[in-house]
PDB file of C-alpha atoms in Angstrom:
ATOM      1  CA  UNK A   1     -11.248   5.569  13.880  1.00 86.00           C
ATOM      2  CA  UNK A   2      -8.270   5.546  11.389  1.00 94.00           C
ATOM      3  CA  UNK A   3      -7.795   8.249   8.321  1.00 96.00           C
ATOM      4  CA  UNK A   4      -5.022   7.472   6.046  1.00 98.00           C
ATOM      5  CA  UNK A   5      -3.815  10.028   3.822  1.00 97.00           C
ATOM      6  CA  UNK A   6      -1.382   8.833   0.798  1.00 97.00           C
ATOM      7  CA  UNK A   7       0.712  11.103  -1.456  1.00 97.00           C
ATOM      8  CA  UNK A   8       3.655  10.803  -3.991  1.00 98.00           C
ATOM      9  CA  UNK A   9       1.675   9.271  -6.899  1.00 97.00           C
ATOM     10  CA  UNK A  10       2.688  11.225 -10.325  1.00 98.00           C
ATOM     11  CA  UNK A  11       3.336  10.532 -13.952  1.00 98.00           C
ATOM     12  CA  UNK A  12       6.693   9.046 -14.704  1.00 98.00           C
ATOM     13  CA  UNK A  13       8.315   6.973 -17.284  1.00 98.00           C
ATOM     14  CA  UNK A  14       8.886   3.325 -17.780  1.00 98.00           C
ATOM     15  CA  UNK A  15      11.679   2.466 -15.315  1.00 98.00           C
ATOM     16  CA  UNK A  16      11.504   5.325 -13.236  1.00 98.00           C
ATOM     17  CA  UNK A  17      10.702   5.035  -9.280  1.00 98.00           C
ATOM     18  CA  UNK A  18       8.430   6.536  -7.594  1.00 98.00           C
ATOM     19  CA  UNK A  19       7.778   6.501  -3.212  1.00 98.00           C
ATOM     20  CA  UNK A  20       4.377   6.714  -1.660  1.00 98.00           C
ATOM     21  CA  UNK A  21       3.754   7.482   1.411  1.00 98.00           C
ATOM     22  CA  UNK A  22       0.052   6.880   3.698  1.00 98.00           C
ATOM     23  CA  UNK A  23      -0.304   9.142   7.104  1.00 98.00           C
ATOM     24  CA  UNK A  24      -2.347   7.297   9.395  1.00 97.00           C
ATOM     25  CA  UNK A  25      -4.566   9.227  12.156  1.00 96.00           C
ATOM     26  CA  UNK A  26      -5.325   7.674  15.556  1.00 89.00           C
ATOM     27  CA  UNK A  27      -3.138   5.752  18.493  1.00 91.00           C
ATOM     28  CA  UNK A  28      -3.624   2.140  16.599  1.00 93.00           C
ATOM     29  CA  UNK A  29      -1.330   2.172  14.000  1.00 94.00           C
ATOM     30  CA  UNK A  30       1.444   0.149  15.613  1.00 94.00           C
ATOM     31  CA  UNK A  31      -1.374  -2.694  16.032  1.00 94.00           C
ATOM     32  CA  UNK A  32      -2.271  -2.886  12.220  1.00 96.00           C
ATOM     33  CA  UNK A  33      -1.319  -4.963   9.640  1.00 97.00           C
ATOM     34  CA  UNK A  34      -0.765  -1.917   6.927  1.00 98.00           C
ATOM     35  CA  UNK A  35      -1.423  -2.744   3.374  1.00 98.00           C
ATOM     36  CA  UNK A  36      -0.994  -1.386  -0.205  1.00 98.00           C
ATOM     37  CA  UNK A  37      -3.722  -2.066  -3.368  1.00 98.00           C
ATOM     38  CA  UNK A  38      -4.301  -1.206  -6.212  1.00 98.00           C
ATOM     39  CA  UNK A  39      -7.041  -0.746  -8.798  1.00 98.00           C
ATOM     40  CA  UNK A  40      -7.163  -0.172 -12.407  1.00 96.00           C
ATOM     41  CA  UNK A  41      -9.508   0.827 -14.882  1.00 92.00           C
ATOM     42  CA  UNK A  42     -11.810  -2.091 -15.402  1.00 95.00           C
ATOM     43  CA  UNK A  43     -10.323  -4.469 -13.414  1.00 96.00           C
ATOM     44  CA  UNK A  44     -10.556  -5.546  -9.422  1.00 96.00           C
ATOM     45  CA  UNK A  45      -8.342  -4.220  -6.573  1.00 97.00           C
ATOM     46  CA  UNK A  46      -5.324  -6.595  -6.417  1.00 97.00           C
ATOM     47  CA  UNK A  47      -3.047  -7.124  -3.291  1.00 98.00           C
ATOM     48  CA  UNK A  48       0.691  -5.145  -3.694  1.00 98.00           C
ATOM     49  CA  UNK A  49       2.283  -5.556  -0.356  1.00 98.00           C
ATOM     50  CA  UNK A  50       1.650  -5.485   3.244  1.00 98.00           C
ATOM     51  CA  UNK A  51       3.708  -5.089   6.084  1.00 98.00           C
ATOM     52  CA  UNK A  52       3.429  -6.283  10.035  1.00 97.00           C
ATOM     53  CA  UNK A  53       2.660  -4.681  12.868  1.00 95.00           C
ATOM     54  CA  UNK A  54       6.197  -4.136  13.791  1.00 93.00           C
ATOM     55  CA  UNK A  55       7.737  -3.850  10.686  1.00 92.00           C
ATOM     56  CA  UNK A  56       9.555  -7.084  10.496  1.00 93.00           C
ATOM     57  CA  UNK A  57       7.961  -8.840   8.112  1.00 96.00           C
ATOM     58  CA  UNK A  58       6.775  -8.010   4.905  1.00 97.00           C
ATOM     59  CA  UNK A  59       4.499  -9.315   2.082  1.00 97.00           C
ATOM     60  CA  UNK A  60       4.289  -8.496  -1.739  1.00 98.00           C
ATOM     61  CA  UNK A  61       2.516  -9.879  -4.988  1.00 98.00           C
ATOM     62  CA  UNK A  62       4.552 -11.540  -7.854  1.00 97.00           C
ATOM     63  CA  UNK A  63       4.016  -9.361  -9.716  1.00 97.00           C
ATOM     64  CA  UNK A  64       5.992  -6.724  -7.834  1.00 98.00           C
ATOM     65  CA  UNK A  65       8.480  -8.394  -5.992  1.00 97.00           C
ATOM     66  CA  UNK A  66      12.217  -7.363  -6.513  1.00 97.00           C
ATOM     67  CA  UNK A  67      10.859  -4.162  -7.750  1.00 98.00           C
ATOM     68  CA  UNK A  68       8.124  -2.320  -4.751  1.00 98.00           C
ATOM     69  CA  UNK A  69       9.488  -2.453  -1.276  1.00 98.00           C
ATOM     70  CA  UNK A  70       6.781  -1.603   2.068  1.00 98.00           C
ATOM     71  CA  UNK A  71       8.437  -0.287   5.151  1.00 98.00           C
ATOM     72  CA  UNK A  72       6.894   1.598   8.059  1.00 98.00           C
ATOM     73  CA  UNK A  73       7.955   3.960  10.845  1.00 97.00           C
ATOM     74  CA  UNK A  74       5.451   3.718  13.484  1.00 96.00           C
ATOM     75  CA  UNK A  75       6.862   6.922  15.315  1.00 96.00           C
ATOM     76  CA  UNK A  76       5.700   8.480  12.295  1.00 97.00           C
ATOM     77  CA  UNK A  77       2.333   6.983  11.488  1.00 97.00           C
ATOM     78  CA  UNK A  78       3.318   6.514   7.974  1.00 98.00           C
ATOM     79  CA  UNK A  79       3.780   3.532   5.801  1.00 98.00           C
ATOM     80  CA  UNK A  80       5.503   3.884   2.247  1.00 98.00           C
ATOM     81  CA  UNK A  81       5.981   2.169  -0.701  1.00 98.00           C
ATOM     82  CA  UNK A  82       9.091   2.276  -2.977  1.00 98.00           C
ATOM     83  CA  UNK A  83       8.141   1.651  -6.253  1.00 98.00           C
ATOM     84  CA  UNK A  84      11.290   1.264  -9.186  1.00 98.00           C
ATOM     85  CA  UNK A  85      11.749  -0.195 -12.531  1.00 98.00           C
ATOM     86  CA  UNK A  86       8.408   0.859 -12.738  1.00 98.00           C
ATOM     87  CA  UNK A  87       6.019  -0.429 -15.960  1.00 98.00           C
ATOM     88  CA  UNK A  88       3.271   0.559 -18.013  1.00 97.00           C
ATOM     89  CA  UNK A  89       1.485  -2.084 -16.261  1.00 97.00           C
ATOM     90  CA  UNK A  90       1.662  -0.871 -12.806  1.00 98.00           C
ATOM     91  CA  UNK A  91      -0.317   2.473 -13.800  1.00 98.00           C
ATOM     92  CA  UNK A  92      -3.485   2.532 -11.183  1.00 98.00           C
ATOM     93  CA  UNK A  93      -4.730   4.393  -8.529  1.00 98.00           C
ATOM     94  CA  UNK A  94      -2.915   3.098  -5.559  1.00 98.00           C
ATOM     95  CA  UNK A  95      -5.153   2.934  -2.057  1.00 98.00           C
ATOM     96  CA  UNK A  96      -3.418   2.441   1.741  1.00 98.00           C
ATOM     97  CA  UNK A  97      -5.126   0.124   4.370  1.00 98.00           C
ATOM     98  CA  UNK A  98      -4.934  -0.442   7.659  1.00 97.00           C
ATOM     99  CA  UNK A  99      -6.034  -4.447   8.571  1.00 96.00           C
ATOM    100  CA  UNK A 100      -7.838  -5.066  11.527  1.00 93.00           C
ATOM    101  CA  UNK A 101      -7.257  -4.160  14.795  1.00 93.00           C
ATOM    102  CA  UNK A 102      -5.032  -6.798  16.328  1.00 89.00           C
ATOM    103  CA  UNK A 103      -5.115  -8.979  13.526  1.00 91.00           C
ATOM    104  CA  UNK A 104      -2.290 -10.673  10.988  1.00 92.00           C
ATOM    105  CA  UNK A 105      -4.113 -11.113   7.940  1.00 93.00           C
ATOM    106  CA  UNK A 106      -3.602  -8.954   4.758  1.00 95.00           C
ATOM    107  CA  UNK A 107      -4.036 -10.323   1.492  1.00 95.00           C
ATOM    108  CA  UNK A 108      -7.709  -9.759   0.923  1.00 96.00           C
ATOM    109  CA  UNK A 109      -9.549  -6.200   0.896  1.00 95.00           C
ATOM    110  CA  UNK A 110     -12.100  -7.774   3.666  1.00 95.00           C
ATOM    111  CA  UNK A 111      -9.047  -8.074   5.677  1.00 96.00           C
ATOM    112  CA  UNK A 112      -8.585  -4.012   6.216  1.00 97.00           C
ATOM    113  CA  UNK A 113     -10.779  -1.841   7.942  1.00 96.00           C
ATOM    114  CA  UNK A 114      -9.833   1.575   7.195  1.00 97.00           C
ATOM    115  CA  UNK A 115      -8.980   3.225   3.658  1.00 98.00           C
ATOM    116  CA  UNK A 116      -7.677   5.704   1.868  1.00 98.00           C
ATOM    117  CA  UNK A 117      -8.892   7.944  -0.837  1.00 97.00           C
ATOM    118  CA  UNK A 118      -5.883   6.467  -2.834  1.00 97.00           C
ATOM    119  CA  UNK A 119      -3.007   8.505  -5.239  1.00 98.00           C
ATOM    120  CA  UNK A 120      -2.875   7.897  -9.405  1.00 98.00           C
ATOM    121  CA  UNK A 121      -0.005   6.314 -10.863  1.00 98.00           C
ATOM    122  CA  UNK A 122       0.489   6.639 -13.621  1.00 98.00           C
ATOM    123  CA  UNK A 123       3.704   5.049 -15.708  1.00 98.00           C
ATOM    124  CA  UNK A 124       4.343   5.585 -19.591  1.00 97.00           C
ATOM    125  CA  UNK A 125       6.579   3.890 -22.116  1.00 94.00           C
TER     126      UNK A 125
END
C-alpha cells in the first residue's frame, strides 16, 4: 500500500513558478514509475510528466515541456514538480501517482496504481 501526499499548489500569476512536491508512504517507491496529472474543470485528466524509477529519465507533455521539470529523491520518498512561466492554462488540480509495481509505463492513468488527493493550481493573468 502506497499514500501520496502532494503540497505547494497556490494562486499565482501568469509567469510565476510554482514547486510541488508528493510524499510517498511505504518501502516501494524506488520501484515506481512516479507520475504527475492533471485535471480541469470539465475536461479529462491529461498526462504532465513522469519520471523513472531511478530518476534518470524523465517524461513530459508538449504542452509543458521547457517550462515543468519532474525530479525525485528516493531517500526522501518525494517526487516534485517545478512548474515556471506558468499560464492561465495550466490552472487545475494537480494529482501524484505512483505506476505499477515494477513496471515502466506512465502515460496513461490505468498505468498508476496509487493516487493522491491532488493540490489546486491555480494561475491568473
Amino acid at each position: 500500500q502506497v499514500q501520496l501526499v502532494e503540497s505547494g499548489g497556490g494562486l499565482v500569476q501568469a509567469g510565476g513558478s510554482l514547486r510541488l512536491s508528493c510524499a510517498a508512504s511505504g518501502r516501494t517507491f524506488s520501484s515506481r514509475v512516479m507520475g504527475w496529472f492533471r485535471q480541469a474543470p470539465g475536461k479529462e485528466r491529461e498526462f504532465v510528466a513522469a519520471i523513472g524509477r531511478s530518476g534518470g529519465t524523465t517524461y513530459s507533455a508538449d504542452s509543458v515541456q521547457g517550462r515543468f521539470t519532474i525530479s525525485r529523491d528516493n531517500a526522501k520518498n518525494t517526487v516534485y514538480l517545478q512548474m515556471n512561466s506558468l499560464k492561465p492554462e495550466d490552472t487545475a488540480l494537480y494529482y501524484c501517482a505512483a505506476g505499477a509495481y515494477g513496471s515502466n509505463s506512465y502515460l496513461r492513468p490505468y498505468d498508476y496504481d496509487y493516487w493522491g488527493q491532488g493540490t489546486q493550481v491555480t494561475v491568473s493573468s
